[in-house]
Amino acid sequence: DLPMPIPDLDEHGLLPVGVHDCSWSDIQSKFCWNLSRQTLFDKAQHFLLTQWEPLNIHANLWVDGSFTRLKEEPADIDIVADISHLSMHDALPAFKLWFQQPRWKQTYDVDFWLKHPSIHNDLTHFFQYVGLKAGAELSLDTKCLKGILRVL
């Protein structure tokens, strides 16, 4: 099955509820409408090319954060690598990358997270809620549901 186009943002500037399968080029087409956003996207692509891809771990990547909202200048891009199918041994390189998260945030403006059974919080579910920051900015209940992107 080919992914459907990323849906239009709702009246609050959020993705409609659900998991929206897409490609990186879909994300670029939909969310890089100004130089600030294109720069963030390019940095995230550089992070993936130089830090993630050399690990040779096959995993769906989930994309969220203010970058996936109607916000002119988001601060970063949230990426969750779903490595829940890997043993701890096979997941170790991803965990080593995750432990350097502050470095990736500073260098690439990427908040990099993992989904794995050994990690208590499943951020692929957590990020489907509006949350504190967006709730405050949009005057919405933090528990309101919203959509998330899954890059296939």
JSON list of C-alpha atoms in Angstrom, two decimals:
[
{"chain": "A", "resi": 1, "resn": "ASP", "atom": "CA", "xyz": [0.00, 0.00, 0.00]},
{"chain": "A", "resi": 2, "resn": "LEU", "atom": "CA", "xyz": [1.22, 3.43, -0.92]},
{"chain": "A", "resi": 3, "resn": "PRO", "atom": "CA", "xyz": [0.95, 6.07, 1.81]},
{"chain": "A", "resi": 4, "resn": "MET", "atom": "CA", "xyz": [-1.89, 8.56, 1.52]},
{"chain": "A", "resi": 5, "resn": "PRO", "atom": "CA", "xyz": [-0.98, 12.23, 1.23]},
{"chain": "A", "resi": 6, "resn": "ILE", "atom": "CA", "xyz": [-0.46, 13.95, 4.56]},
{"chain": "A", "resi": 7, "resn": "PRO", "atom": "CA", "xyz": [-3.86, 15.45, 5.42]},
{"chain": "A", "resi": 8, "resn": "ASP", "atom": "CA", "xyz": [-4.45, 19.16, 5.84]},
{"chain": "A", "resi": 9, "resn": "LEU", "atom": "CA", "xyz": [-4.01, 20.56, 9.33]},
{"chain": "A", "resi": 10, "resn": "ASP", "atom": "CA", "xyz": [-7.17, 21.05, 11.38]},
{"chain": "A", "resi": 11, "resn": "GLU", "atom": "CA", "xyz": [-8.65, 24.32, 12.68]},
{"chain": "A", "resi": 12, "resn": "HIS", "atom": "CA", "xyz": [-6.05, 24.36, 15.49]},
{"chain": "A", "resi": 13, "resn": "GLY", "atom": "CA", "xyz": [-3.13, 23.90, 13.08]},
{"chain": "A", "resi": 14, "resn": "LEU", "atom": "CA", "xyz": [-2.64, 20.27, 14.12]},
{"chain": "A", "resi": 15, "resn": "LEU", "atom": "CA", "xyz": [-2.56, 17.03, 12.19]},
{"chain": "A", "resi": 16, "resn": "PRO", "atom": "CA", "xyz": [-5.93, 15.26, 12.31]},
{"chain": "A", "resi": 17, "resn": "VAL", "atom": "CA", "xyz": [-6.08, 12.37, 14.80]},
{"chain": "A", "resi": 18, "resn": "GLY", "atom": "CA", "xyz": [-4.35, 9.21, 13.63]},
{"chain": "A", "resi": 19, "resn": "VAL", "atom": "CA", "xyz": [-1.10, 7.85, 12.29]},
{"chain": "A", "resi": 20, "resn": "HIS", "atom": "CA", "xyz": [-0.30, 9.31, 8.89]},
{"chain": "A", "resi": 21, "resn": "ASP", "atom": "CA", "xyz": [2.13, 7.21, 6.86]},
{"chain": "A", "resi": 22, "resn": "CYS", "atom": "CA", "xyz": [4.36, 9.24, 4.59]},
{"chain": "A", "resi": 23, "resn": "SER", "atom": "CA", "xyz": [7.81, 9.69, 3.06]},
{"chain": "A", "resi": 24, "resn": "TRP", "atom": "CA", "xyz": [10.43, 12.32, 3.86]},
{"chain": "A", "resi": 25, "resn": "SER", "atom": "CA", "xyz": [9.61, 14.05, 0.58]},
{"chain": "A", "resi": 26, "resn": "ASP", "atom": "CA", "xyz": [5.93, 14.18, 1.65]},
{"chain": "A", "resi": 27, "resn": "ILE", "atom": "CA", "xyz": [7.02, 15.88, 4.89]},
{"chain": "A", "resi": 28, "resn": "GLN", "atom": "CA", "xyz": [9.20, 18.33, 3.01]},
{"chain": "A", "resi": 29, "resn": "SER", "atom": "CA", "xyz": [6.38, 19.20, 0.59]},
{"chain": "A", "resi": 30, "resn": "LYS", "atom": "CA", "xyz": [3.85, 19.70, 3.39]},
{"chain": "A", "resi": 31, "resn": "PHE", "atom": "CA", "xyz": [5.88, 21.39, 6.14]},
{"chain": "A", "resi": 32, "resn": "CYS", "atom": "CA", "xyz": [8.80, 23.28, 4.55]},
{"chain": "A", "resi": 33, "resn": "TRP", "atom": "CA", "xyz": [6.89, 26.41, 3.59]},
{"chain": "A", "resi": 34, "resn": "ASN", "atom": "CA", "xyz": [9.55, 28.88, 4.77]},
{"chain": "A", "resi": 35, "resn": "LEU", "atom": "CA", "xyz": [13.32, 29.10, 5.15]},
{"chain": "A", "resi": 36, "resn": "SER", "atom": "CA", "xyz": [13.29, 28.38, 8.89]},
{"chain": "A", "resi": 37, "resn": "ARG", "atom": "CA", "xyz": [11.33, 25.16, 8.37]},
{"chain": "A", "resi": 38, "resn": "GLN", "atom": "CA", "xyz": [13.44, 24.10, 5.38]},
{"chain": "A", "resi": 39, "resn": "THR", "atom": "CA", "xyz": [16.59, 24.66, 7.46]},
{"chain": "A", "resi": 40, "resn": "LEU", "atom": "CA", "xyz": [15.20, 22.48, 10.29]},
{"chain": "A", "resi": 41, "resn": "PHE", "atom": "CA", "xyz": [14.26, 19.79, 7.80]},
{"chain": "A", "resi": 42, "resn": "ASP", "atom": "CA", "xyz": [17.72, 19.88, 6.21]},
{"chain": "A", "resi": 43, "resn": "LYS", "atom": "CA", "xyz": [19.38, 19.56, 9.64]},
{"chain": "A", "resi": 44, "resn": "ALA", "atom": "CA", "xyz": [17.16, 16.59, 10.50]},
{"chain": "A", "resi": 45, "resn": "GLN", "atom": "CA", "xyz": [18.06, 14.96, 7.19]},
{"chain": "A", "resi": 46, "resn": "HIS", "atom": "CA", "xyz": [21.74, 15.55, 7.94]},
{"chain": "A", "resi": 47, "resn": "PHE", "atom": "CA", "xyz": [21.29, 13.94, 11.39]},
{"chain": "A", "resi": 48, "resn": "LEU", "atom": "CA", "xyz": [19.65, 10.89, 9.81]},
{"chain": "A", "resi": 49, "resn": "LEU", "atom": "CA", "xyz": [22.31, 10.61, 7.10]},
{"chain": "A", "resi": 50, "resn": "THR", "atom": "CA", "xyz": [25.34, 11.01, 9.37]},
{"chain": "A", "resi": 51, "resn": "GLN", "atom": "CA", "xyz": [24.17, 9.54, 12.70]},
{"chain": "A", "resi": 52, "resn": "TRP", "atom": "CA", "xyz": [21.21, 7.20, 12.17]},
{"chain": "A", "resi": 53, "resn": "GLU", "atom": "CA", "xyz": [21.76, 5.57, 8.77]},
{"chain": "A", "resi": 54, "resn": "PRO", "atom": "CA", "xyz": [25.32, 4.36, 9.55]},
{"chain": "A", "resi": 55, "resn": "LEU", "atom": "CA", "xyz": [23.81, 2.20, 12.32]},
{"chain": "A", "resi": 56, "resn": "ASN", "atom": "CA", "xyz": [22.03, 0.23, 9.58]},
{"chain": "A", "resi": 57, "resn": "ILE", "atom": "CA", "xyz": [18.97, -0.30, 11.77]},
{"chain": "A", "resi": 58, "resn": "HIS", "atom": "CA", "xyz": [15.72, -0.80, 9.93]},
{"chain": "A", "resi": 59, "resn": "ALA", "atom": "CA", "xyz": [12.98, 1.00, 11.84]},
{"chain": "A", "resi": 60, "resn": "ASN", "atom": "CA", "xyz": [9.98, 3.18, 11.21]},
{"chain": "A", "resi": 61, "resn": "LEU", "atom": "CA", "xyz": [10.66, 6.77, 12.19]},
{"chain": "A", "resi": 62, "resn": "TRP", "atom": "CA", "xyz": [7.86, 8.83, 13.72]},
{"chain": "A", "resi": 63, "resn": "VAL", "atom": "CA", "xyz": [7.93, 12.61, 13.32]},
{"chain": "A", "resi": 64, "resn": "ASP", "atom": "CA", "xyz": [6.18, 15.05, 15.62]},
{"chain": "A", "resi": 65, "resn": "GLY", "atom": "CA", "xyz": [6.53, 18.30, 17.49]},
{"chain": "A", "resi": 66, "resn": "SER", "atom": "CA", "xyz": [5.84, 21.87, 16.56]},
{"chain": "A", "resi": 67, "resn": "PHE", "atom": "CA", "xyz": [7.34, 21.16, 13.13]},
{"chain": "A", "resi": 68, "resn": "THR", "atom": "CA", "xyz": [4.18, 19.18, 12.31]},
{"chain": "A", "resi": 69, "resn": "ARG", "atom": "CA", "xyz": [1.95, 22.08, 13.40]},
{"chain": "A", "resi": 70, "resn": "LEU", "atom": "CA", "xyz": [1.04, 25.39, 11.86]},
{"chain": "A", "resi": 71, "resn": "LYS", "atom": "CA", "xyz": [3.91, 27.20, 13.55]},
{"chain": "A", "resi": 72, "resn": "GLU", "atom": "CA", "xyz": [6.04, 29.61, 11.55]},
{"chain": "A", "resi": 73, "resn": "GLU", "atom": "CA", "xyz": [9.33, 28.95, 13.36]},
{"chain": "A", "resi": 74, "resn": "PRO", "atom": "CA", "xyz": [9.42, 25.64, 15.23]},
{"chain": "A", "resi": 75, "resn": "ALA", "atom": "CA", "xyz": [12.47, 25.15, 17.45]},
{"chain": "A", "resi": 76, "resn": "ASP", "atom": "CA", "xyz": [13.16, 21.54, 16.51]},
{"chain": "A", "resi": 77, "resn": "ILE", "atom": "CA", "xyz": [11.88, 18.29, 15.01]},
{"chain": "A", "resi": 78, "resn": "ASP", "atom": "CA", "xyz": [10.96, 15.32, 17.21]},
{"chain": "A", "resi": 79, "resn": "ILE", "atom": "CA", "xyz": [11.94, 11.92, 15.77]},
{"chain": "A", "resi": 80, "resn": "VAL", "atom": "CA", "xyz": [11.12, 8.59, 17.42]},
{"chain": "A", "resi": 81, "resn": "ALA", "atom": "CA", "xyz": [12.83, 5.48, 16.06]},
{"chain": "A", "resi": 82, "resn": "ASP", "atom": "CA", "xyz": [10.63, 2.42, 16.60]},
{"chain": "A", "resi": 83, "resn": "ILE", "atom": "CA", "xyz": [13.15, -0.29, 17.48]},
{"chain": "A", "resi": 84, "resn": "SER", "atom": "CA", "xyz": [10.67, -2.35, 19.50]},
{"chain": "A", "resi": 85, "resn": "HIS", "atom": "CA", "xyz": [11.28, -5.32, 17.19]},
{"chain": "A", "resi": 86, "resn": "LEU", "atom": "CA", "xyz": [14.98, -5.53, 18.18]},
{"chain": "A", "resi": 87, "resn": "SER", "atom": "CA", "xyz": [16.64, -7.42, 21.01]},
{"chain": "A", "resi": 88, "resn": "MET", "atom": "CA", "xyz": [18.57, -5.32, 23.52]},
{"chain": "A", "resi": 89, "resn": "HIS", "atom": "CA", "xyz": [21.80, -6.52, 21.90]},
{"chain": "A", "resi": 90, "resn": "ASP", "atom": "CA", "xyz": [20.71, -5.42, 18.42]},
{"chain": "A", "resi": 91, "resn": "ALA", "atom": "CA", "xyz": [19.23, -2.19, 19.79]},
{"chain": "A", "resi": 92, "resn": "LEU", "atom": "CA", "xyz": [22.44, -1.17, 21.60]},
{"chain": "A", "resi": 93, "resn": "PRO", "atom": "CA", "xyz": [23.78, 1.14, 18.84]},
{"chain": "A", "resi": 94, "resn": "ALA", "atom": "CA", "xyz": [20.46, 3.01, 18.83]},
{"chain": "A", "resi": 95, "resn": "PHE", "atom": "CA", "xyz": [20.58, 3.36, 22.61]},
{"chain": "A", "resi": 96, "resn": "LYS", "atom": "CA", "xyz": [24.12, 4.75, 22.36]},
{"chain": "A", "resi": 97, "resn": "LEU", "atom": "CA", "xyz": [22.83, 7.31, 19.87]},
{"chain": "A", "resi": 98, "resn": "TRP", "atom": "CA", "xyz": [19.87, 8.16, 22.10]},
{"chain": "A", "resi": 99, "resn": "PHE", "atom": "CA", "xyz": [22.11, 8.69, 25.14]},
{"chain": "A", "resi": 100, "resn": "GLN", "atom": "CA", "xyz": [23.75, 11.55, 23.20]},
{"chain": "A", "resi": 101, "resn": "GLN", "atom": "CA", "xyz": [20.37, 13.25, 22.70]},
{"chain": "A", "resi": 102, "resn": "PRO", "atom": "CA", "xyz": [21.48, 16.67, 24.06]},
{"chain": "A", "resi": 103, "resn": "ARG", "atom": "CA", "xyz": [24.25, 16.71, 21.45]},
{"chain": "A", "resi": 104, "resn": "TRP", "atom": "CA", "xyz": [21.82, 16.03, 18.60]},
{"chain": "A", "resi": 105, "resn": "LYS", "atom": "CA", "xyz": [19.47, 18.72, 19.87]},
{"chain": "A", "resi": 106, "resn": "GLN", "atom": "CA", "xyz": [22.29, 21.26, 19.94]},
{"chain": "A", "resi": 107, "resn": "THR", "atom": "CA", "xyz": [23.87, 20.21, 16.63]},
{"chain": "A", "resi": 108, "resn": "TYR", "atom": "CA", "xyz": [20.86, 19.31, 14.49]},
{"chain": "A", "resi": 109, "resn": "ASP", "atom": "CA", "xyz": [17.81, 20.74, 16.34]},
{"chain": "A", "resi": 110, "resn": "VAL", "atom": "CA", "xyz": [16.52, 17.16, 16.55]},
{"chain": "A", "resi": 111, "resn": "ASP", "atom": "CA", "xyz": [14.88, 15.67, 19.63]},
{"chain": "A", "resi": 112, "resn": "PHE", "atom": "CA", "xyz": [15.72, 12.00, 19.08]},
{"chain": "A", "resi": 113, "resn": "TRP", "atom": "CA", "xyz": [13.82, 9.31, 20.99]},
{"chain": "A", "resi": 114, "resn": "LEU", "atom": "CA", "xyz": [13.40, 5.55, 20.94]},
{"chain": "A", "resi": 115, "resn": "LYS", "atom": "CA", "xyz": [10.43, 3.22, 21.17]},
{"chain": "A", "resi": 116, "resn": "HIS", "atom": "CA", "xyz": [11.53, -0.07, 22.76]},
{"chain": "A", "resi": 117, "resn": "PRO", "atom": "CA", "xyz": [9.99, -2.43, 25.35]},
{"chain": "A", "resi": 118, "resn": "SER", "atom": "CA", "xyz": [12.76, -1.56, 27.82]},
{"chain": "A", "resi": 119, "resn": "ILE", "atom": "CA", "xyz": [11.68, 2.10, 27.77]},
{"chain": "A", "resi": 120, "resn": "HIS", "atom": "CA", "xyz": [8.66, 2.73, 29.97]},
{"chain": "A", "resi": 121, "resn": "ASN", "atom": "CA", "xyz": [7.05, 5.53, 27.93]},
{"chain": "A", "resi": 122, "resn": "ASP", "atom": "CA", "xyz": [5.92, 4.82, 24.38]},
{"chain": "A", "resi": 123, "resn": "LEU", "atom": "CA", "xyz": [6.48, 8.21, 22.81]},
{"chain": "A", "resi": 124, "resn": "THR", "atom": "CA", "xyz": [4.69, 7.20, 19.61]},
{"chain": "A", "resi": 125, "resn": "HIS", "atom": "CA", "xyz": [1.51, 7.20, 21.74]},
{"chain": "A", "resi": 126, "resn": "PHE", "atom": "CA", "xyz": [2.52, 10.10, 24.02]},
{"chain": "A", "resi": 127, "resn": "PHE", "atom": "CA", "xyz": [3.12, 12.38, 21.02]},
{"chain": "A", "resi": 128, "resn": "GLN", "atom": "CA", "xyz": [-0.45, 11.76, 19.80]},
{"chain": "A", "resi": 129, "resn": "TYR", "atom": "CA", "xyz": [-1.65, 14.09, 22.56]},
{"chain": "A", "resi": 130, "resn": "VAL", "atom": "CA", "xyz": [-1.50, 17.88, 22.31]},
{"chain": "A", "resi": 131, "resn": "GLY", "atom": "CA", "xyz": [0.76, 18.07, 25.38]},
{"chain": "A", "resi": 132, "resn": "LEU", "atom": "CA", "xyz": [1.74, 20.92, 27.67]},
{"chain": "A", "resi": 133, "resn": "LYS", "atom": "CA", "xyz": [3.58, 23.25, 25.29]},
{"chain": "A", "resi": 134, "resn": "ALA", "atom": "CA", "xyz": [1.15, 23.04, 22.37]},
{"chain": "A", "resi": 135, "resn": "GLY", "atom": "CA", "xyz": [-1.82, 23.05, 24.75]},
{"chain": "A", "resi": 136, "resn": "ALA", "atom": "CA", "xyz": [-0.63, 26.30, 26.30]},
{"chain": "A", "resi": 137, "resn": "GLU", "atom": "CA", "xyz": [0.14, 27.89, 22.93]},
{"chain": "A", "resi": 138, "resn": "LEU", "atom": "CA", "xyz": [-3.19, 26.85, 21.39]},
{"chain": "A", "resi": 139, "resn": "SER", "atom": "CA", "xyz": [-5.42, 27.07, 24.49]},
{"chain": "A", "resi": 140, "resn": "LEU", "atom": "CA", "xyz": [-6.30, 23.38, 24.17]},
{"chain": "A", "resi": 141, "resn": "ASP", "atom": "CA", "xyz": [-6.60, 20.60, 26.74]},
{"chain": "A", "resi": 142, "resn": "THR", "atom": "CA", "xyz": [-3.26, 18.79, 26.91]},
{"chain": "A", "resi": 143, "resn": "LYS", "atom": "CA", "xyz": [-5.12, 15.48, 26.61]},
{"chain": "A", "resi": 144, "resn": "CYS", "atom": "CA", "xyz": [-6.70, 16.34, 23.25]},
{"chain": "A", "resi": 145, "resn": "LEU", "atom": "CA", "xyz": [-5.69, 13.84, 20.61]},
{"chain": "A", "resi": 146, "resn": "LYS", "atom": "CA", "xyz": [-3.83, 14.84, 17.47]},
{"chain": "A", "resi": 147, "resn": "GLY", "atom": "CA", "xyz": [-2.08, 13.11, 14.60]},
{"chain": "A", "resi": 148, "resn": "ILE", "atom": "CA", "xyz": [1.49, 11.95, 14.13]},
{"chain": "A", "resi": 149, "resn": "LEU", "atom": "CA", "xyz": [3.59, 11.11, 11.06]},
{"chain": "A", "resi": 150, "resn": "ARG", "atom": "CA", "xyz": [5.17, 7.70, 10.48]},
{"chain": "A", "resi": 151, "resn": "VAL", "atom": "CA", "xyz": [7.88, 7.62, 7.82]},
{"chain": "A", "resi": 152, "resn": "LEU", "atom": "CA", "xyz": [7.87, 4.32, 5.94]}
]
